[in-house]
Amino acid sequence: MLGLNHTSMSEFILVSFSAFPHLQLMLFLLFLLMYLFTLLGNLLIMATVWSERSLHTPMYLFLCALSVSEILYTVAIIPRMLADLLSTQHSIAFLACASQMFFSFSFGFTHSFLLTVMGYDRYVAICHPLCYKVLMSPRGCTCLVGCSWAGGSVMGMVVTMTIFQLTFCGSHEIQHFLCHVPPLLKLACGNNVPAVALGVGLVCIMALLGCFLLILLSYTFIVADILKIPSAEGRNKAFSTCASHLIVVIVHYGFASVMYLKPKGPHSQEGDTLMATTYTVLTPFLSPIIFSLRNKELKVAMKRTFLSKLFLRHLSGWCGSADRI
């Protein structure tokens, strides 16, 4: 993070959930359980795909990459938020704040790019099945995943370097539970702040909107092809391969639009803080649930892989006890 301007301020104070002192313990327990479930769900998906050879396909490779980005995104935000809910000291160093912004934006954009790649994967599988193995070769899939991660890192670097080149003066309280762009811009001073705010906003919106439009275009072709299938069973089978991805896209962009595209006006800090948790905590929490429950092949593989191992372990333990008797 070379060139960061911290001559006017060495640390910030994250206001976090100080507006809800009577709810902080309850929020801590709720967010902790959701965070642990998010980690467990994504690790379970990754372990299932790793252990089941039948799932070594492009779709599940992308799903594993998505789980990794989701884990890293939550790690960048939630542990600090949980610590602040129990602590009275909410200070965060200038460099730590910049690092949190970089990692949260990098993994957040990587998530969006991977969802776009998964939409393209479903488009090729349904609309061009004969070319699928060629277009989605192992090398091609690795390249798509690598480009998603590289693109996310570039976006994170651009946003972070742009924001932290500003001079911060006056109050050092960030009205949020993480180092986020809008509350930091309120602490910046200088004639170029409006231009920076406009530029960063346009870059982020164009990237997210571009991903969304590409996914929408993919599903336009997918739906058109599915409707051409003569049998209802064939249509249902084709659509079932897209259902979990489509639901996650709706949840991801639905909560993102509520958080980032809400109309400007007199919003309370408490309302904005709680609204932000829908994207930073609730969306990652719902994603593994949706993929696990809506993807029949993954659900069957999970049961076969982990329940069978658990049963065999229990059976071997019972047999060992019987032998000793």
Tab-separated table of N, CA, C and O in Angstrom, residues 65 69 166 212 232 255 258:
chain	number	residue	atom	x	y	z
A	65	ALA	N	-14.256	-22.179	-5.984
A	65	ALA	CA	-13.621	-20.854	-6.014
A	65	ALA	C	-14.522	-19.807	-5.369
A	65	ALA	O	-14.052	-18.904	-4.655
A	69	SER	N	-13.682	-17.447	-2.050
A	69	SER	CA	-13.821	-15.981	-2.029
A	69	SER	C	-14.786	-15.540	-0.941
A	69	SER	O	-14.592	-14.502	-0.304
A	166	LEU	N	-6.555	10.496	-0.354
A	166	LEU	CA	-7.185	11.705	0.156
A	166	LEU	C	-6.591	12.089	1.504
A	166	LEU	O	-5.968	11.273	2.192
A	212	PHE	N	-23.786	-7.998	-13.825
A	212	PHE	CA	-25.216	-8.330	-13.781
A	212	PHE	C	-25.814	-8.445	-15.183
A	212	PHE	O	-26.595	-9.358	-15.466
A	232	ALA	N	-41.769	-31.491	-20.632
A	232	ALA	CA	-41.720	-30.734	-19.375
A	232	ALA	C	-40.611	-31.261	-18.478
A	232	ALA	O	-39.931	-30.488	-17.781
A	255	PHE	N	-29.505	-7.742	-2.336
A	255	PHE	CA	-29.006	-7.087	-1.128
A	255	PHE	C	-27.991	-5.994	-1.465
A	255	PHE	O	-27.923	-4.973	-0.777
A	258	VAL	N	-29.892	-2.900	-2.436
A	258	VAL	CA	-30.487	-2.262	-1.258
A	258	VAL	C	-29.436	-1.456	-0.507
A	258	VAL	O	-29.688	-0.350	-0.031
